Amino acid sequence: MVVKRSILERVLAFIYPERCCCCGKPVACGSVVCEACRPELHRITPPVCPMCGRGDGECGCGRHKRHTDRCVAPFYYSGAAKSALHRLKFGGKEYVAEMFALAMEQTVIREYRTVKFDCVTAVPLSLSVQKARKYNQSVLLAKRLSSLLGITYRDLLIKQCETIPQRELPAFRRSGNVLGVFDVALQDIESMESGFNVLLVDDTVTTGATLDECAKMLKLYGAKYVYAVTATASRLPDDS
Ligand SMILES: [Zn+2]
Ligand SMILES: [Zn+2]
């Protein structure tokens, strides 16, 4: 994966070498992933499940109906993509969002090309987690993606209370863990005309419980369709 750089960016990259998004080693100017990590990025390629967006043999959703109309992701949550996501989420490496947003843009264009989105929004963090992490990785991804796609970003959701991180729970407890924890940002959502379509962004999806709970609230407040895109998707429902 190579990104075009201006002359100023090239000079800055010479002084401050760019780093591989996945392992942190220096890379050539304009590269975002090193030679060793590139084959370890496990891309999700078509045909994908029309519900959960995983490839052949990796879908565990059973095509059950959810509040989220569809979900897609460019990478599986494994190998170098898993490392990159950890660096974004827990390592303070905000620049990793760029690599994921570019890949998510391609996936959205490929899978949702017939959908007209009114806005992009992100799965929120609770105030205490956001304060500790300094940023919400899903908002970083969503804002970058919104500018790549030319669709307005809006903070439509609020996380009302702290929950146990989903990754620490077995699959069967995850829906209950997020039940009722999200609300809408009333002023923002009331400015939308009823029947709007949302592109909902999160960093990763496992069972889809978090996205589903967010989509439920968005639809309660007038969304017609909620399509989700995440940076990564687990290979199996309880993989992470
Ligand atoms: Zn690397
Ligand atoms: Zn599926």
GROMACS .gro file of C-alpha atoms and ligand atoms in nm:
model
  242
    1MET     CA    1   0.000   0.000   0.000
    2VAL     CA    2   0.155   0.332  -0.112
    3VAL     CA    3   0.029   0.686  -0.044
    4LYS     CA    4   0.118   0.984  -0.269
    5ARG     CA    5   0.318   1.252  -0.080
    6SER     CA    6   0.387   1.621  -0.146
    7ILE     CA    7   0.747   1.754  -0.156
    8LEU     CA    8   0.710   1.899   0.195
    9GLU     CA    9   0.582   1.567   0.324
   10ARG     CA   10   0.877   1.391   0.160
   11VAL     CA   11   1.123   1.629   0.329
   12LEU     CA   12   0.953   1.578   0.665
   13ALA     CA   13   0.956   1.201   0.608
   14PHE     CA   14   1.336   1.222   0.552
   15ILE     CA   15   1.383   1.402   0.885
   16TYR     CA   16   1.126   1.193   1.067
   17PRO     CA   17   1.121   0.850   0.897
   18GLU     CA   18   0.778   0.701   0.841
   19ARG     CA   19   0.690   0.386   1.027
   20CYS     CA   20   0.511   0.067   0.925
   21CYS     CA   21   0.153   0.085   1.057
   22CYS     CA   22   0.168  -0.277   1.166
   23CYS     CA   23   0.511  -0.328   1.327
   24GLY     CA   24   0.654   0.025   1.368
   25LYS     CA   25   0.976  -0.034   1.171
   26PRO     CA   26   1.094   0.250   0.939
   27VAL     CA   27   0.957   0.224   0.585
   28ALA     CA   28   1.038   0.394   0.253
   29CYS     CA   29   0.876   0.733   0.195
   30GLY     CA   30   0.515   0.691   0.087
   31SER     CA   31   0.484   0.333   0.215
   32VAL     CA   32   0.255   0.266   0.507
   33VAL     CA   33   0.321  -0.105   0.551
   34CYS     CA   34   0.663  -0.277   0.537
   35GLU     CA   35   0.752  -0.565   0.306
   36ALA     CA   36   0.738  -0.819   0.587
   37CYS     CA   37   0.393  -0.713   0.710
   38ARG     CA   38   0.222  -0.670   0.373
   39PRO     CA   39   0.156  -1.043   0.313
   40GLU     CA   40   0.037  -1.073   0.673
   41LEU     CA   41  -0.252  -0.831   0.614
   42HIS     CA   42  -0.535  -1.077   0.563
   43ARG     CA   43  -0.777  -0.906   0.328
   44ILE     CA   44  -1.143  -1.000   0.306
   45THR     CA   45  -1.212  -1.052  -0.061
   46PRO     CA   46  -1.542  -1.100  -0.248
   47PRO     CA   47  -1.771  -1.281  -0.253
   48VAL     CA   48  -1.861  -1.179   0.103
   49CYS     CA   49  -2.158  -1.267   0.324
   50PRO     CA   50  -2.436  -1.011   0.252
   51MET     CA   51  -2.498  -0.972   0.625
   52CYS     CA   52  -2.167  -0.982   0.814
   53GLY     CA   53  -1.926  -0.908   0.528
   54ARG     CA   54  -1.693  -1.201   0.593
   55GLY     CA   55  -1.559  -1.417   0.313
   56ASP     CA   56  -1.648  -1.773   0.220
   57GLY     CA   57  -1.604  -2.015   0.507
   58GLU     CA   58  -1.555  -1.740   0.768
   59CYS     CA   59  -1.918  -1.637   0.820
   60GLY     CA   60  -2.070  -1.740   1.150
   61CYS     CA   61  -2.367  -1.502   1.145
   62GLY     CA   62  -2.618  -1.752   1.010
   63ARG     CA   63  -2.762  -1.456   0.813
   64HIS     CA   64  -2.973  -1.363   1.114
   65LYS     CA   65  -3.147  -1.027   1.079
   66ARG     CA   66  -2.997  -0.743   1.281
   67HIS     CA   67  -3.068  -0.373   1.324
   68THR     CA   68  -2.748  -0.321   1.124
   69ASP     CA   69  -2.849  -0.378   0.762
   70ARG     CA   70  -2.504  -0.488   0.653
   71CYS     CA   71  -2.150  -0.490   0.785
   72VAL     CA   72  -1.825  -0.495   0.587
   73ALA     CA   73  -1.454  -0.476   0.667
   74PRO     CA   74  -1.135  -0.474   0.457
   75PHE     CA   75  -0.928  -0.703   0.684
   76TYR     CA   76  -0.964  -0.998   0.915
   77TYR     CA   77  -0.870  -0.937   1.277
   78SER     CA   78  -0.550  -1.140   1.256
   79GLY     CA   79  -0.184  -1.109   1.159
   80ALA     CA   80  -0.054  -0.763   1.073
   81ALA     CA   81  -0.400  -0.596   1.075
   82LYS     CA   82  -0.449  -0.708   1.435
   83SER     CA   83  -0.110  -0.561   1.529
   84ALA     CA   84  -0.192  -0.235   1.348
   85LEU     CA   85  -0.528  -0.208   1.523
   86HIS     CA   86  -0.363  -0.261   1.863
   87ARG     CA   87  -0.112   0.014   1.781
   88LEU     CA   88  -0.400   0.248   1.693
   89LYS     CA   89  -0.617   0.153   1.988
   90PHE     CA   90  -0.371   0.105   2.272
   91GLY     CA   91  -0.038   0.240   2.145
   92GLY     CA   92  -0.137   0.600   2.071
   93LYS     CA   93  -0.038   0.562   1.703
   94GLU     CA   94  -0.304   0.782   1.548
   95TYR     CA   95  -0.138   0.775   1.204
   96VAL     CA   96  -0.244   0.410   1.165
   97ALA     CA   97  -0.603   0.535   1.109
   98GLU     CA   98  -0.499   0.662   0.764
   99MET     CA   99  -0.403   0.314   0.640
  100PHE     CA  100  -0.726   0.159   0.765
  101ALA     CA  101  -0.944   0.446   0.634
  102LEU     CA  102  -0.800   0.406   0.283
  103ALA     CA  103  -0.875   0.032   0.288
  104MET     CA  104  -1.224   0.092   0.435
  105GLU     CA  105  -1.296   0.345   0.161
  106GLN     CA  106  -1.224   0.081  -0.107
  107THR     CA  107  -1.448  -0.171   0.069
  108VAL     CA  108  -1.735   0.078   0.109
  109ILE     CA  109  -1.714   0.176  -0.259
  110ARG     CA  110  -1.711  -0.190  -0.364
  111GLU     CA  111  -1.988  -0.318  -0.136
  112TYR     CA  112  -2.215  -0.014  -0.083
  113ARG     CA  113  -2.188   0.153  -0.422
  114THR     CA  114  -2.566   0.177  -0.467
  115VAL     CA  115  -2.631   0.334  -0.125
  116LYS     CA  116  -2.666   0.710  -0.083
  117PHE     CA  117  -2.537   0.797   0.264
  118ASP     CA  118  -2.652   1.111   0.445
  119CYS     CA  119  -2.377   1.097   0.705
  120VAL     CA  120  -2.095   0.899   0.862
  121THR     CA  121  -2.091   0.839   1.237
  122ALA     CA  122  -1.884   0.635   1.483
  123VAL     CA  123  -1.940   0.401   1.775
  124PRO     CA  124  -1.871   0.620   2.081
  125LEU     CA  125  -1.652   0.547   2.383
  126SER     CA  126  -1.758   0.632   2.736
  127LEU     CA  127  -1.623   0.966   2.859
  128SER     CA  128  -1.381   0.801   3.103
  129VAL     CA  129  -1.225   0.570   2.840
  130GLN     CA  130  -1.200   0.854   2.590
  131LYS     CA  131  -1.032   1.073   2.851
  132ALA     CA  132  -0.778   0.800   2.933
  133ARG     CA  133  -0.706   0.720   2.564
  134LYS     CA  134  -0.710   1.088   2.457
  135TYR     CA  135  -0.903   0.997   2.141
  136ASN     CA  136  -1.165   0.760   2.006
  137GLN     CA  137  -1.003   0.541   1.738
  138SER     CA  138  -1.341   0.483   1.571
  139VAL     CA  139  -1.398   0.860   1.539
  140LEU     CA  140  -1.051   0.898   1.383
  141LEU     CA  141  -1.137   0.628   1.129
  142ALA     CA  142  -1.485   0.772   1.064
  143LYS     CA  143  -1.365   1.130   1.014
  144ARG     CA  144  -1.090   1.024   0.775
  145LEU     CA  145  -1.332   0.801   0.587
  146SER     CA  146  -1.592   1.079   0.568
  147SER     CA  147  -1.341   1.310   0.404
  148LEU     CA  148  -1.224   1.038   0.161
  149LEU     CA  149  -1.585   0.961   0.062
  150GLY     CA  150  -1.704   1.323   0.070
  151ILE     CA  151  -1.984   1.244   0.319
  152THR     CA  152  -2.048   1.463   0.628
  153TYR     CA  153  -1.933   1.328   0.965
  154ARG     CA  154  -2.172   1.365   1.260
  155ASP     CA  155  -2.145   1.264   1.626
  156LEU     CA  156  -2.487   1.101   1.647
  157LEU     CA  157  -2.427   0.863   1.938
  158ILE     CA  158  -2.329   0.882   2.306
  159LYS     CA  159  -2.212   0.601   2.532
  160GLN     CA  160  -2.390   0.661   2.860
  161CYS     CA  161  -2.199   0.435   3.095
  162GLU     CA  162  -1.889   0.223   3.134
  163THR     CA  163  -1.902  -0.143   3.026
  164ILE     CA  164  -1.669  -0.440   3.048
  165PRO     CA  165  -1.463  -0.444   2.723
  166GLN     CA  166  -1.643  -0.681   2.481
  167ARG     CA  167  -1.318  -0.868   2.411
  168GLU     CA  168  -1.312  -0.981   2.775
  169LEU     CA  169  -1.652  -1.150   2.752
  170PRO     CA  170  -1.770  -1.473   2.588
  171ALA     CA  171  -1.988  -1.422   2.278
  172PHE     CA  172  -2.315  -1.505   2.455
  173ARG     CA  173  -2.267  -1.225   2.711
  174ARG     CA  174  -2.184  -0.945   2.467
  175SER     CA  175  -2.537  -0.839   2.366
  176GLY     CA  176  -2.637  -0.803   2.731
  177ASN     CA  177  -2.321  -0.607   2.809
  178VAL     CA  178  -2.411  -0.328   2.564
  179LEU     CA  179  -2.790  -0.336   2.603
  180GLY     CA  180  -2.919   0.017   2.664
  181VAL     CA  181  -2.574   0.177   2.701
  182PHE     CA  182  -2.596   0.398   2.391
  183ASP     CA  183  -2.812   0.704   2.340
  184VAL     CA  184  -2.837   0.956   2.058
  185ALA     CA  185  -2.704   1.311   2.060
  186LEU     CA  186  -3.051   1.465   2.035
  187GLN     CA  187  -2.959   1.800   1.885
  188ASP     CA  188  -2.752   1.638   1.608
  189ILE     CA  189  -2.997   1.365   1.522
  190GLU     CA  190  -3.296   1.602   1.522
  191SER     CA  191  -3.123   1.807   1.253
  192MET     CA  192  -3.142   1.504   1.021
  193GLU     CA  193  -3.445   1.453   0.803
  194SER     CA  194  -3.629   1.133   0.897
  195GLY     CA  195  -3.541   0.836   0.675
  196PHE     CA  196  -3.168   0.913   0.660
  197ASN     CA  197  -2.902   0.654   0.578
  198VAL     CA  198  -2.600   0.619   0.806
  199LEU     CA  199  -2.256   0.472   0.754
  200LEU     CA  200  -2.165   0.351   1.104
  201VAL     CA  201  -1.794   0.306   1.178
  202ASP     CA  202  -1.618   0.099   1.443
  203ASP     CA  203  -1.264  -0.033   1.474
  204THR     CA  204  -1.350  -0.402   1.479
  205VAL     CA  205  -1.646  -0.639   1.481
  206THR     CA  206  -1.675  -0.976   1.651
  207THR     CA  207  -2.035  -1.073   1.732
  208GLY     CA  208  -2.174  -0.743   1.599
  209ALA     CA  209  -2.356  -0.674   1.930
  210THR     CA  210  -2.215  -0.321   1.970
  211LEU     CA  211  -2.295  -0.218   1.612
  212ASP     CA  212  -2.642  -0.370   1.647
  213GLU     CA  213  -2.719  -0.175   1.964
  214CYS     CA  214  -2.600   0.150   1.800
  215ALA     CA  215  -2.806   0.079   1.486
  216LYS     CA  216  -3.112   0.013   1.703
  217MET     CA  217  -3.086   0.361   1.857
  218LEU     CA  218  -3.023   0.530   1.520
  219LYS     CA  219  -3.333   0.362   1.375
  220LEU     CA  220  -3.544   0.456   1.679
  221TYR     CA  221  -3.458   0.816   1.596
  222GLY     CA  222  -3.535   0.809   1.225
  223ALA     CA  223  -3.257   0.628   1.040
  224LYS     CA  224  -3.385   0.417   0.752
  225TYR     CA  225  -3.075   0.212   0.683
  226VAL     CA  226  -2.764   0.164   0.895
  227TYR     CA  227  -2.471   0.015   0.708
  228ALA     CA  228  -2.160  -0.059   0.909
  229VAL     CA  229  -1.793  -0.064   0.817
  230THR     CA  230  -1.513  -0.168   1.049
  231ALA     CA  231  -1.136  -0.180   1.003
  232THR     CA  232  -1.125  -0.550   1.088
  233ALA     CA  233  -1.363  -0.843   1.143
  234SER     CA  234  -1.292  -1.152   1.351
  235ARG     CA  235  -1.267  -1.476   1.158
  236LEU     CA  236  -1.511  -1.649   1.392
  237PRO     CA  237  -1.767  -1.494   1.630
  238ASP     CA  238  -1.558  -1.561   1.942
  239ASP     CA  239  -1.213  -1.524   1.787
  240SER     CA  240  -1.094  -1.217   1.979
  241ZN      ZN  241   0.584  -0.396   0.934
  242ZN      ZN  242  -2.229  -1.376   0.765
   0.00000   0.00000   0.00000
